[in-house]
JSON list of C-alpha atoms in Angstrom, two decimals:
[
{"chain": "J", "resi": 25, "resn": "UNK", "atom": "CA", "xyz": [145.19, 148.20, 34.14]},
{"chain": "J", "resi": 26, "resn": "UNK", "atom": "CA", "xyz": [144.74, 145.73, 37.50]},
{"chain": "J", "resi": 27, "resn": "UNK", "atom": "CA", "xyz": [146.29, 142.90, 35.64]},
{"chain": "J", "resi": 28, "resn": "UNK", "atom": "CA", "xyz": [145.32, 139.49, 35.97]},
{"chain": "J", "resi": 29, "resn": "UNK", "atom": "CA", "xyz": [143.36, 139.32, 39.64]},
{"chain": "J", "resi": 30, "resn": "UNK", "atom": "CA", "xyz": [143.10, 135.78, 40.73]},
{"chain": "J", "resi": 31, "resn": "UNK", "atom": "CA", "xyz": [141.73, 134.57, 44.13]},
{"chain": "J", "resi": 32, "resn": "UNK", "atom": "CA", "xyz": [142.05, 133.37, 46.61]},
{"chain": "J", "resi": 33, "resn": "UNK", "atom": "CA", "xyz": [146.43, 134.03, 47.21]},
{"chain": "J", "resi": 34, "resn": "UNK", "atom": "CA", "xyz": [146.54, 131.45, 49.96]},
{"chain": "J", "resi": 35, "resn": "UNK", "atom": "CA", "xyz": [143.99, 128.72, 50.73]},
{"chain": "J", "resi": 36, "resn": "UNK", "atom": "CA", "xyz": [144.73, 125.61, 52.97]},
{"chain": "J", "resi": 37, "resn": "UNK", "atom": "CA", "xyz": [142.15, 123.00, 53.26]},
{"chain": "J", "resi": 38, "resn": "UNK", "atom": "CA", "xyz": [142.13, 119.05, 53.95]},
{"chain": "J", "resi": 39, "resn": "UNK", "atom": "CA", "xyz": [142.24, 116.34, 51.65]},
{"chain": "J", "resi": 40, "resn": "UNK", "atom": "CA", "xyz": [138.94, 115.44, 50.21]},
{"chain": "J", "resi": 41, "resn": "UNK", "atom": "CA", "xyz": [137.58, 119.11, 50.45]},
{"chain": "J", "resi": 42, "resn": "UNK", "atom": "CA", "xyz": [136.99, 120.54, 47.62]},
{"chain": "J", "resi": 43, "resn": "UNK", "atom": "CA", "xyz": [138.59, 123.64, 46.16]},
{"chain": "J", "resi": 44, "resn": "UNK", "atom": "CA", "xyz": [137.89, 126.40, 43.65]},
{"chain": "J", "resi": 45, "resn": "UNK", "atom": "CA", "xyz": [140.71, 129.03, 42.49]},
{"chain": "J", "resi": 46, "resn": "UNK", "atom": "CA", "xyz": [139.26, 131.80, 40.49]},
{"chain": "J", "resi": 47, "resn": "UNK", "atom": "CA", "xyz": [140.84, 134.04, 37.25]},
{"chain": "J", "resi": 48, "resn": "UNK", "atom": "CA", "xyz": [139.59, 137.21, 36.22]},
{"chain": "J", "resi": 49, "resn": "UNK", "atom": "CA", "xyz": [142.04, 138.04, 32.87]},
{"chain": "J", "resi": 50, "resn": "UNK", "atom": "CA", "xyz": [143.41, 141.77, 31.25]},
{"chain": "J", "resi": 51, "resn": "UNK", "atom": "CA", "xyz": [140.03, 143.06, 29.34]},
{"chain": "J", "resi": 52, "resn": "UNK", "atom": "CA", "xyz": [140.20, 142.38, 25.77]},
{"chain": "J", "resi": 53, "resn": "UNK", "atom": "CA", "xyz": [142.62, 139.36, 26.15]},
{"chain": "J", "resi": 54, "resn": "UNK", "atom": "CA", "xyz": [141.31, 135.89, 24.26]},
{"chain": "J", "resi": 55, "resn": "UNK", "atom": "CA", "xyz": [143.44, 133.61, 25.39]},
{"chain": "J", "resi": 56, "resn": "UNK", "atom": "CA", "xyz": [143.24, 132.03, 29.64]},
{"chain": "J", "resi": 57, "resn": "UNK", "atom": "CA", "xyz": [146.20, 129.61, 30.75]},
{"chain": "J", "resi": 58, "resn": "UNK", "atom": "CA", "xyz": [146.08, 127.66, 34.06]},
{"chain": "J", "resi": 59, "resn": "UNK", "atom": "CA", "xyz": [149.45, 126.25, 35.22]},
{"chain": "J", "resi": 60, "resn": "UNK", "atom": "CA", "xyz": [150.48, 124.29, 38.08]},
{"chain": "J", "resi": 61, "resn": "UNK", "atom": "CA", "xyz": [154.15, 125.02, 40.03]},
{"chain": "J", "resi": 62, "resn": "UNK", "atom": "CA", "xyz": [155.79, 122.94, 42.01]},
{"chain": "J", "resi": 63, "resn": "UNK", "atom": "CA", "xyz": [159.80, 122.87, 42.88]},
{"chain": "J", "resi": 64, "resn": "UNK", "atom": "CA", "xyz": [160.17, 119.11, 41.31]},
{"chain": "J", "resi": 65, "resn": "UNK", "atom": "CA", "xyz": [157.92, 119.50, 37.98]},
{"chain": "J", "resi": 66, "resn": "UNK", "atom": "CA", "xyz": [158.33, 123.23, 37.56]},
{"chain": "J", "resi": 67, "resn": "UNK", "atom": "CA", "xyz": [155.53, 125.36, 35.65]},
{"chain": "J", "resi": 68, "resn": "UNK", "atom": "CA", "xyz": [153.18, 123.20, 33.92]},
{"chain": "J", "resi": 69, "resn": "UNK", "atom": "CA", "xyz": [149.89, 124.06, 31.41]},
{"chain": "J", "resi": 70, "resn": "UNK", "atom": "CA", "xyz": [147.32, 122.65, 32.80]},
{"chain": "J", "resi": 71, "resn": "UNK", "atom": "CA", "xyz": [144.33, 123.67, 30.24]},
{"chain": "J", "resi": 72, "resn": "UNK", "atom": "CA", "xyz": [144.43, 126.63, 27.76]},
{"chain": "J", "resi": 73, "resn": "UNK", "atom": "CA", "xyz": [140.70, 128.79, 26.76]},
{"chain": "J", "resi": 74, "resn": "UNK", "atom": "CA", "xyz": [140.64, 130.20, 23.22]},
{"chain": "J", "resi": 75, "resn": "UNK", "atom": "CA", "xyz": [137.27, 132.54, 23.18]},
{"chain": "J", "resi": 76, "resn": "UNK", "atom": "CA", "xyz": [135.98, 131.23, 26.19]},
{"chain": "J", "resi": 77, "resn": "UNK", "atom": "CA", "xyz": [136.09, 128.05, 25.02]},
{"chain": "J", "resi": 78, "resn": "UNK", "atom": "CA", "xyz": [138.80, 124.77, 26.22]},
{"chain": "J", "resi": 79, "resn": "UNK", "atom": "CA", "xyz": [140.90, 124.10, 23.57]},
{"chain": "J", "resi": 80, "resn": "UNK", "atom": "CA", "xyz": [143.22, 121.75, 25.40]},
{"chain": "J", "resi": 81, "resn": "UNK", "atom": "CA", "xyz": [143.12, 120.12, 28.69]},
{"chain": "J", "resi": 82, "resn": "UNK", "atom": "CA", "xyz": [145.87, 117.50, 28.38]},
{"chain": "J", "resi": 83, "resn": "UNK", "atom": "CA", "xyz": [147.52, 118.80, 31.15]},
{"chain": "J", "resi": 84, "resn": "UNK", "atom": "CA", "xyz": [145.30, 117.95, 33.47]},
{"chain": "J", "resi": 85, "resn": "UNK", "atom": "CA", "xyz": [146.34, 115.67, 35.60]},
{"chain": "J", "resi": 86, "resn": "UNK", "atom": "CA", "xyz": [142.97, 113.83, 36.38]},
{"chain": "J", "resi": 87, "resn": "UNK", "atom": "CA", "xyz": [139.29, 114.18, 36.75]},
{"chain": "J", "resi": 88, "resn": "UNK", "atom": "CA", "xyz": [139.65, 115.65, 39.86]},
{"chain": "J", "resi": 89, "resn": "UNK", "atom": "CA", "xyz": [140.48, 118.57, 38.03]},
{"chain": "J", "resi": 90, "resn": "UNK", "atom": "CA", "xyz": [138.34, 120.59, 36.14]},
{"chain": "J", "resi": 91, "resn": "UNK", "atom": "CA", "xyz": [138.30, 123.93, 35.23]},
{"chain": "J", "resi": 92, "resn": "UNK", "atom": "CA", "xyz": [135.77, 126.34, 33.73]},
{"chain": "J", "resi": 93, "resn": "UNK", "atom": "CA", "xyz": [135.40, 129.75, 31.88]},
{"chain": "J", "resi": 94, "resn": "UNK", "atom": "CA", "xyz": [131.35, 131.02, 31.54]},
{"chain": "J", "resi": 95, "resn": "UNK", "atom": "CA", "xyz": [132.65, 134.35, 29.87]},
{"chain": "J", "resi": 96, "resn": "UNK", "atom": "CA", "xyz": [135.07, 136.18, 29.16]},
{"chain": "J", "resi": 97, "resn": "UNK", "atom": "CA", "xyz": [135.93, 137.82, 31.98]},
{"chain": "J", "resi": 98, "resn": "UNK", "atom": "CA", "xyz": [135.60, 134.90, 34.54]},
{"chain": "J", "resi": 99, "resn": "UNK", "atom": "CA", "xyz": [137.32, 131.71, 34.73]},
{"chain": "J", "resi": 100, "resn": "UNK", "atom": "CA", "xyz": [137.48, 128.79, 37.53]},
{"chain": "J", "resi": 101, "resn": "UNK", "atom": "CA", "xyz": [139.58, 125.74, 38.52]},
{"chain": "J", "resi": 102, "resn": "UNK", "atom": "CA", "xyz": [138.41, 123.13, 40.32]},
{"chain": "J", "resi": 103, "resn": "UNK", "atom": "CA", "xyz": [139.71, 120.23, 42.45]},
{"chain": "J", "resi": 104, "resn": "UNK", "atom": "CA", "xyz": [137.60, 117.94, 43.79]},
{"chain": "J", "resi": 105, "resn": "UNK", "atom": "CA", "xyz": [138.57, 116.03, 45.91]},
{"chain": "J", "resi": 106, "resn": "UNK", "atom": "CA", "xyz": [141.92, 117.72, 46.65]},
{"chain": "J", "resi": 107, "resn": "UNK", "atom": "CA", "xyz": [145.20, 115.54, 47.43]},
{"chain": "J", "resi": 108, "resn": "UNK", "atom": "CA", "xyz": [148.40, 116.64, 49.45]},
{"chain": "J", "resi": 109, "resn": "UNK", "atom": "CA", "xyz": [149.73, 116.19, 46.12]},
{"chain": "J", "resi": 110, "resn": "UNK", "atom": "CA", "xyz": [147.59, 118.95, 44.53]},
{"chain": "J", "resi": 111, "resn": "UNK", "atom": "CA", "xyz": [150.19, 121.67, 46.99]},
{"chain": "J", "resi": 112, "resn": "UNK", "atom": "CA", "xyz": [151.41, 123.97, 44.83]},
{"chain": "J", "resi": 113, "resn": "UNK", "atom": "CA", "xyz": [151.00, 127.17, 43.32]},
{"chain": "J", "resi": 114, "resn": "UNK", "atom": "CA", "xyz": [148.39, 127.77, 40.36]},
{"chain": "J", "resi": 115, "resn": "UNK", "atom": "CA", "xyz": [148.86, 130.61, 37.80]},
{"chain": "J", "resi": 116, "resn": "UNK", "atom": "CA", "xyz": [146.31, 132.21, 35.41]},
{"chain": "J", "resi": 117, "resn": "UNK", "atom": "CA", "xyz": [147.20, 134.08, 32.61]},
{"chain": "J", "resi": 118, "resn": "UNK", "atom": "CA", "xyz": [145.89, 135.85, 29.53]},
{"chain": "J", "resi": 119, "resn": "UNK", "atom": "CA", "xyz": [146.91, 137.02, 26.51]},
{"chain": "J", "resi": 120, "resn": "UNK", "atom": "CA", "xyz": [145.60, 138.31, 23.17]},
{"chain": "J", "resi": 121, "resn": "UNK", "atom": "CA", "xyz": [146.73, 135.64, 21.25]},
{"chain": "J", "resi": 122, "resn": "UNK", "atom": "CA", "xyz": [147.87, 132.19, 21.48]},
{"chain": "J", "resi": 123, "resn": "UNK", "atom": "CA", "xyz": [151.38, 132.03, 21.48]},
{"chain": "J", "resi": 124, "resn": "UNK", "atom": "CA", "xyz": [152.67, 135.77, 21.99]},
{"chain": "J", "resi": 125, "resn": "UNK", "atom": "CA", "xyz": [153.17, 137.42, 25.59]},
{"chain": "J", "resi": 126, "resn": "UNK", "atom": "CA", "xyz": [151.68, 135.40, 28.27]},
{"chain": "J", "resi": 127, "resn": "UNK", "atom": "CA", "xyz": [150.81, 138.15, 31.26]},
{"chain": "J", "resi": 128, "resn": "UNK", "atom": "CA", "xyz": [150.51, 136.26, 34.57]},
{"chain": "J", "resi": 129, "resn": "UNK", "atom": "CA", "xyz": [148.53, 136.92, 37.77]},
{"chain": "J", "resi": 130, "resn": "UNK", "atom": "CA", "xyz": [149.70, 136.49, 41.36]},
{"chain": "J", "resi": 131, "resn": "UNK", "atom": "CA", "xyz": [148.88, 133.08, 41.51]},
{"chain": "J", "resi": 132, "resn": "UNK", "atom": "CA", "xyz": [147.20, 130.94, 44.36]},
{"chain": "J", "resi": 133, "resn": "UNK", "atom": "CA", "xyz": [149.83, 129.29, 46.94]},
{"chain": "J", "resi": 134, "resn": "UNK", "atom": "CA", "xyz": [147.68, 125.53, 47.78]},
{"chain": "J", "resi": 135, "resn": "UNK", "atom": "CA", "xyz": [148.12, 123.50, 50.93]},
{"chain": "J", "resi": 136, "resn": "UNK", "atom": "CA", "xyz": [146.57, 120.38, 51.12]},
{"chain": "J", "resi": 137, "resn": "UNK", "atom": "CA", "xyz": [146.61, 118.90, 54.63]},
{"chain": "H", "resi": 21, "resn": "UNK", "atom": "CA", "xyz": [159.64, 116.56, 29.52]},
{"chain": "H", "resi": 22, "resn": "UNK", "atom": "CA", "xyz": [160.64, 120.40, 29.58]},
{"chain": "H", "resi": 23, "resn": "UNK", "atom": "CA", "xyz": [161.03, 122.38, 26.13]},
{"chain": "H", "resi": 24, "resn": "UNK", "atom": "CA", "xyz": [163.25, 124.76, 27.66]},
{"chain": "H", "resi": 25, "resn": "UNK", "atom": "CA", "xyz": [165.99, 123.73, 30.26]},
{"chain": "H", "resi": 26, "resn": "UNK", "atom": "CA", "xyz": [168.24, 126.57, 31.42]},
{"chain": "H", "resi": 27, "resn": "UNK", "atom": "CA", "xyz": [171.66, 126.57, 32.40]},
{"chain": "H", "resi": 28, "resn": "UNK", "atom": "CA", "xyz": [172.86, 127.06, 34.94]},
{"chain": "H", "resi": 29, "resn": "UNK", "atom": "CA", "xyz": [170.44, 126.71, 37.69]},
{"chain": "H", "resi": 30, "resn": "UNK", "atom": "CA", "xyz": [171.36, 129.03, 39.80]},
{"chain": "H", "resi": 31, "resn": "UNK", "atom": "CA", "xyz": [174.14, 131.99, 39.55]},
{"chain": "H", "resi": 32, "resn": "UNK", "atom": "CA", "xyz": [175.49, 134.18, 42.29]},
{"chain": "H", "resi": 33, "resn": "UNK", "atom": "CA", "xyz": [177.20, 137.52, 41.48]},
{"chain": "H", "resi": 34, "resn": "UNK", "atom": "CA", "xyz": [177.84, 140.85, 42.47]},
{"chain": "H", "resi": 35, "resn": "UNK", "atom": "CA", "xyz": [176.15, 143.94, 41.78]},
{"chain": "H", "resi": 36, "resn": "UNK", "atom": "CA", "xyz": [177.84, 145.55, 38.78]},
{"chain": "H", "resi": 37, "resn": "UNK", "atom": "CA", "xyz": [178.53, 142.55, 37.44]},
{"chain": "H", "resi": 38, "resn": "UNK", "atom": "CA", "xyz": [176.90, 141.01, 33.98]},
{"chain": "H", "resi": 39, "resn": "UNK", "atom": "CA", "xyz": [174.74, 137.72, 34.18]},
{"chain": "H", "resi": 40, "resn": "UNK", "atom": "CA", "xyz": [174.36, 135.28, 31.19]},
{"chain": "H", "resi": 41, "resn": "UNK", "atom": "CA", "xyz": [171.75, 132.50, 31.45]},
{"chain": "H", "resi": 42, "resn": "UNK", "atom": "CA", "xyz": [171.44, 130.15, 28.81]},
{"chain": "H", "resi": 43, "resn": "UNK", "atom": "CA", "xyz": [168.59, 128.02, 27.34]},
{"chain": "H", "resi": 44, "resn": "UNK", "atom": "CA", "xyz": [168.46, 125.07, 25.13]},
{"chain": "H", "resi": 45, "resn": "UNK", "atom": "CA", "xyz": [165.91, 123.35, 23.55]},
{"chain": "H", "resi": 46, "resn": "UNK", "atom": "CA", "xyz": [164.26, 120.56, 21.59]},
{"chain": "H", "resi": 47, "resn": "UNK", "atom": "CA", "xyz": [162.14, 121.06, 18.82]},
{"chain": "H", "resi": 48, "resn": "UNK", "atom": "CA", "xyz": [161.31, 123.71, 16.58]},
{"chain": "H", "resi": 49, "resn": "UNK", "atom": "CA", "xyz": [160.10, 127.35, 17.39]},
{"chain": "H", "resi": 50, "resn": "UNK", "atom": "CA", "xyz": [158.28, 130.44, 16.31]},
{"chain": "H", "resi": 51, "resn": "UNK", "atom": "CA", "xyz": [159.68, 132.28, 19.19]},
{"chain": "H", "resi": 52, "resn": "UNK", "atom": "CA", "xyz": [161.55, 131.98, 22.31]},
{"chain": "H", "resi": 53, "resn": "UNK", "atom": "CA", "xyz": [160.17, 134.61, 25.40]},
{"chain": "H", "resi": 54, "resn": "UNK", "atom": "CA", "xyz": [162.30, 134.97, 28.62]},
{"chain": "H", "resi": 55, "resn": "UNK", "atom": "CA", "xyz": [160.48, 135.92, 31.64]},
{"chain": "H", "resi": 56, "resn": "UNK", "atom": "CA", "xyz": [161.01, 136.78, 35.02]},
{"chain": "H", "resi": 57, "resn": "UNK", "atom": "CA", "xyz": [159.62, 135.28, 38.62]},
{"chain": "H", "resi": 58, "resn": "UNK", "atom": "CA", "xyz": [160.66, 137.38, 41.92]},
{"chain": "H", "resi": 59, "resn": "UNK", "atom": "CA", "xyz": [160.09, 135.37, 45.14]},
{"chain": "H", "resi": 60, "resn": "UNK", "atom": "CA", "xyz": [156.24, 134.54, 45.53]},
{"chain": "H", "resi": 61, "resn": "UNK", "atom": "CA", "xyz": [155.18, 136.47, 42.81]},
{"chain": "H", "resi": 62, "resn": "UNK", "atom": "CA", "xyz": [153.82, 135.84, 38.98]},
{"chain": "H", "resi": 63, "resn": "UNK", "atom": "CA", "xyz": [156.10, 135.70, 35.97]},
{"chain": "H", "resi": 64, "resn": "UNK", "atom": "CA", "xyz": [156.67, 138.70, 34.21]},
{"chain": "H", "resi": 65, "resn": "UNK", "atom": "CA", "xyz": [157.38, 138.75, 30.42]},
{"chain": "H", "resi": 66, "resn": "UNK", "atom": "CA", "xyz": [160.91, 140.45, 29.39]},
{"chain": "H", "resi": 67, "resn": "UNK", "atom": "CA", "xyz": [161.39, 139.85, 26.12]},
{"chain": "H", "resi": 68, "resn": "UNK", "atom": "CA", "xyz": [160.60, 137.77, 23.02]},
{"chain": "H", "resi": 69, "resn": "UNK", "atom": "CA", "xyz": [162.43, 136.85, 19.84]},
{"chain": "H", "resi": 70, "resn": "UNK", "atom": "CA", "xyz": [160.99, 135.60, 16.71]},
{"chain": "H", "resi": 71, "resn": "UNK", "atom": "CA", "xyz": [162.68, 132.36, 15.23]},
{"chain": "H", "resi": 72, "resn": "UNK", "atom": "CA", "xyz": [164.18, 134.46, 12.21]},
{"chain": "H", "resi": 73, "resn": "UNK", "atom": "CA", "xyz": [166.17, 136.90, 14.76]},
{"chain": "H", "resi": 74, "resn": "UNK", "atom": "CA", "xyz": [169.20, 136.27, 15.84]},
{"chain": "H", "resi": 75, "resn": "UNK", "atom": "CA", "xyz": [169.49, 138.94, 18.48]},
{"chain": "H", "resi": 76, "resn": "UNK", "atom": "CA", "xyz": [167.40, 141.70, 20.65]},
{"chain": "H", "resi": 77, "resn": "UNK", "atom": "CA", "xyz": [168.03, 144.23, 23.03]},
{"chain": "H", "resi": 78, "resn": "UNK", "atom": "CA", "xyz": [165.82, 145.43, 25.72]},
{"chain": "H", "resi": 79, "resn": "UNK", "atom": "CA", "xyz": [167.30, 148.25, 27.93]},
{"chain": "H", "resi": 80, "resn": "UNK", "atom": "CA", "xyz": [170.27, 146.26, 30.23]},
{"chain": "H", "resi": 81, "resn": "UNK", "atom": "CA", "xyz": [168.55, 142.93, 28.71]},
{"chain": "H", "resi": 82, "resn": "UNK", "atom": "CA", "xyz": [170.77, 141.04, 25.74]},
{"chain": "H", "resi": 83, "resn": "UNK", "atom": "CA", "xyz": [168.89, 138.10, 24.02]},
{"chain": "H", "resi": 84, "resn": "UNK", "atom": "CA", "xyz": [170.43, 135.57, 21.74]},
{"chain": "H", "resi": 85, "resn": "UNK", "atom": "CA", "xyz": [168.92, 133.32, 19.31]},
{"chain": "H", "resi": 86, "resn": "UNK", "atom": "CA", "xyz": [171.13, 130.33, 17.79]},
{"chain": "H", "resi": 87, "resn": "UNK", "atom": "CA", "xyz": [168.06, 128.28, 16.06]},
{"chain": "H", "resi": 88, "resn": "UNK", "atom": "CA", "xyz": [170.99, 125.56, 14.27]},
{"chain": "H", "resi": 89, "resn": "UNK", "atom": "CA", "xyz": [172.09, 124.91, 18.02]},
{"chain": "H", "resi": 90, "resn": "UNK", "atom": "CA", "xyz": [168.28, 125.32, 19.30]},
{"chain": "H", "resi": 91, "resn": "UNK", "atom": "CA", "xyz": [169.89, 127.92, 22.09]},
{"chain": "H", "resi": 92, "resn": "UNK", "atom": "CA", "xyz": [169.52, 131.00, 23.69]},
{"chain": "H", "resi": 93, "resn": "UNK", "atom": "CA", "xyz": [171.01, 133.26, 25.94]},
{"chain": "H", "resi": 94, "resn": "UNK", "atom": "CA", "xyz": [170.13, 135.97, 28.48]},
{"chain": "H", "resi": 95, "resn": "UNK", "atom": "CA", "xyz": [172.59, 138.70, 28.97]},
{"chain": "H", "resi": 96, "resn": "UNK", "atom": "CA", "xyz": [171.79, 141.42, 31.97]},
{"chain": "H", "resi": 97, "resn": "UNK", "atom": "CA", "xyz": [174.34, 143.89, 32.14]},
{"chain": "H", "resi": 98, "resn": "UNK", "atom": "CA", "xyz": [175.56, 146.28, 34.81]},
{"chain": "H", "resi": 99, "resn": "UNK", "atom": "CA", "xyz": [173.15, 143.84, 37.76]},
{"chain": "H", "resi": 100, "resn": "UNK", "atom": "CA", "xyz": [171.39, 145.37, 40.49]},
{"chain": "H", "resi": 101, "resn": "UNK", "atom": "CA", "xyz": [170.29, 144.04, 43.67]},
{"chain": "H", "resi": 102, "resn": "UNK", "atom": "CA", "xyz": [166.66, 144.42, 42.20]},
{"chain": "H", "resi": 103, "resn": "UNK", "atom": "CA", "xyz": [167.67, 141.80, 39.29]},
{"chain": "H", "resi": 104, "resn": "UNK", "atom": "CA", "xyz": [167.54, 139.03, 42.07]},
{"chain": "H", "resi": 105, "resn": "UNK", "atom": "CA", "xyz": [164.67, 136.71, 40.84]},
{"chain": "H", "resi": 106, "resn": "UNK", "atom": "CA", "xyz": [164.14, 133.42, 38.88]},
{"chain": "H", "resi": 107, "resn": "UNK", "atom": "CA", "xyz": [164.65, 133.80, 35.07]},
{"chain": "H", "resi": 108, "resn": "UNK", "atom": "CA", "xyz": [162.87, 131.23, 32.93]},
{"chain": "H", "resi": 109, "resn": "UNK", "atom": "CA", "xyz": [162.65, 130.77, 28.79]},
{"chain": "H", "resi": 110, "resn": "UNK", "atom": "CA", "xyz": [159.75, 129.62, 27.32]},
{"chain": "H", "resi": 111, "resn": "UNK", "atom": "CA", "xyz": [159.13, 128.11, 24.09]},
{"chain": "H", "resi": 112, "resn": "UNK", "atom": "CA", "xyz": [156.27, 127.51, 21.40]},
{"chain": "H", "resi": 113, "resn": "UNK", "atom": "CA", "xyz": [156.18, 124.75, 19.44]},
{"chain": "H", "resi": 114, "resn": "UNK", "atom": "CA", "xyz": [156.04, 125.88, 15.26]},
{"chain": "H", "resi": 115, "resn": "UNK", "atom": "CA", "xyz": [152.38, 126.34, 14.75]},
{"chain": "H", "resi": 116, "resn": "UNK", "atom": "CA", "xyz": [151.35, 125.53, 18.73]},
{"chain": "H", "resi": 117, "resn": "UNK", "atom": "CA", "xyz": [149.60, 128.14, 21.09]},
{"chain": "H", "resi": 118, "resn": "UNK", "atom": "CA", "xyz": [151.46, 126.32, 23.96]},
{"chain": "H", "resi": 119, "resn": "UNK", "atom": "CA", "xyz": [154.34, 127.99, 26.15]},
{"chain": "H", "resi": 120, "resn": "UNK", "atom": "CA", "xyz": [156.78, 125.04, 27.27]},
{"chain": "H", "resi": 121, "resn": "UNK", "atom": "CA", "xyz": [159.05, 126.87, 30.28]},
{"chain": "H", "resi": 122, "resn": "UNK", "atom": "CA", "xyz": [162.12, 125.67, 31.67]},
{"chain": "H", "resi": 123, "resn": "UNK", "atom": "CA", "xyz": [163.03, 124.99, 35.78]},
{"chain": "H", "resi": 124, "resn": "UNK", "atom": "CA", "xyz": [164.73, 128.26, 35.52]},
{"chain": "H", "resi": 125, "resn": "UNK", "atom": "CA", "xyz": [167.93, 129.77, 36.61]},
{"chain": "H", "resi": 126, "resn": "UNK", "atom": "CA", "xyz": [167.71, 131.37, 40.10]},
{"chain": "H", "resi": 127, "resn": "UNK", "atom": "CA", "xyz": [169.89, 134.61, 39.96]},
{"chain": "H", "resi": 128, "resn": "UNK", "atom": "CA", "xyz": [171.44, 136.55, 43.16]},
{"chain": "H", "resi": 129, "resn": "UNK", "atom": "CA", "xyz": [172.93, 139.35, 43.16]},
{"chain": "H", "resi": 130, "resn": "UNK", "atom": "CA", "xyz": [174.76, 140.85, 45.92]},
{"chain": "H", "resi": 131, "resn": "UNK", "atom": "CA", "xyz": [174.82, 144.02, 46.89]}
]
């Protein structure tokens, strides 16, 4: 089993560009979770997919950020126009259910200039 | 603000040595997972107990569940070198899909 595969690992761009992190979950798993880390706020949900389908996007921080998931194999977030605020690194991870064991990818290490 | 805050935040030891991280929380659970982040990596799930346990072993991993305190604590025994890694708990609300983690405790162990 690959795991979670998310790309890219490393992207640096400048503010106002726009950027696009991508999520390809474990086969069979249901459940997609975006999170945001940073060393002052620690690991924070950002939106959570049930069946392909947002089920809670409270933690997004603002419509700059939006994130999508056109099957189930295939998910994108989305920030537009990125900040130097938006540095950090972004998780994806899948599971098979809701609230039981959260598997997490590599994650994508942000730089905004 | 955080679910799960662990204590303390970061511990130091020597190989051989045992390691006990604690976590506390706020509200009420269906289970509390501990998971583990080496440097620049993803977390890694180590173990989960249900809200009716009280305690779990996993190989050299020791989990405790006090749900009247709203604690928890992560024993790993005998430490190796290769333990060295962030250890975070993480928390579901009763009857909520969503994992609340903690800052973490940073452990390093010396060889």
């Amino acid at each position: 089993d690959a795991g979670v595969i998310q790309s890219p690992r490393h992207e640096v761009t400048e503010m106002g560009q726009e950027v696009t992190l991508r999520c390809k979950p474990i086969s069979g798993h249901n459940s997609l979770f975006w999170y945001r880390q940073t060393m002052m706020r620690g690991l924070e949900l950002l939106i959570y997919f049930n069946n392909n389908v947002p089920i809670d996007d409270s933690g997004m921080p603002e419509d700059r950020f939006s994130a999508k998931m056109p099957n189930a194999s295939f998910s994108t977030l989305k920030i537009q126009p990125s900040e130097p605020r938006d540095s950090a690194v972004y998780f994806c991870a899948s599971s098979l259910a809701g609230t039981e064991t959260q598997y997490f990818g590599p994650g994508t290490r942000l730089l905004v200039l | 603000s955080q679910q799960g805050e662990e204590d303390p935040q970061a511990l130091s030891i020597q190989e051989g040595e045992n390691a006990t991280m604690n976590c506390s929380y706020k509200t009420s659970i269906n289970n509390l997972q501990w998971y583990r982040q080496n440097s620049g990596r993803g977390l890694v799930h180590l173990i989960l107990i249900r809200s009716n346990e009280r305690e779990k072993h996993s190989g050299r991993l020791r989990v405790t569940l006090d749900t009247s305190k709203k604690s928890s604590s992560l024993l790993i025994t005998a430490s190796r070198a290769a333990d060295t890694a962030s250890y975070f708990c993480a928390t579901d609300g009763a009857g909520s899909y969503q994992l609340t983690f903690g800052k973490g405790t940073k452990l390093s162990v010396i060889p």
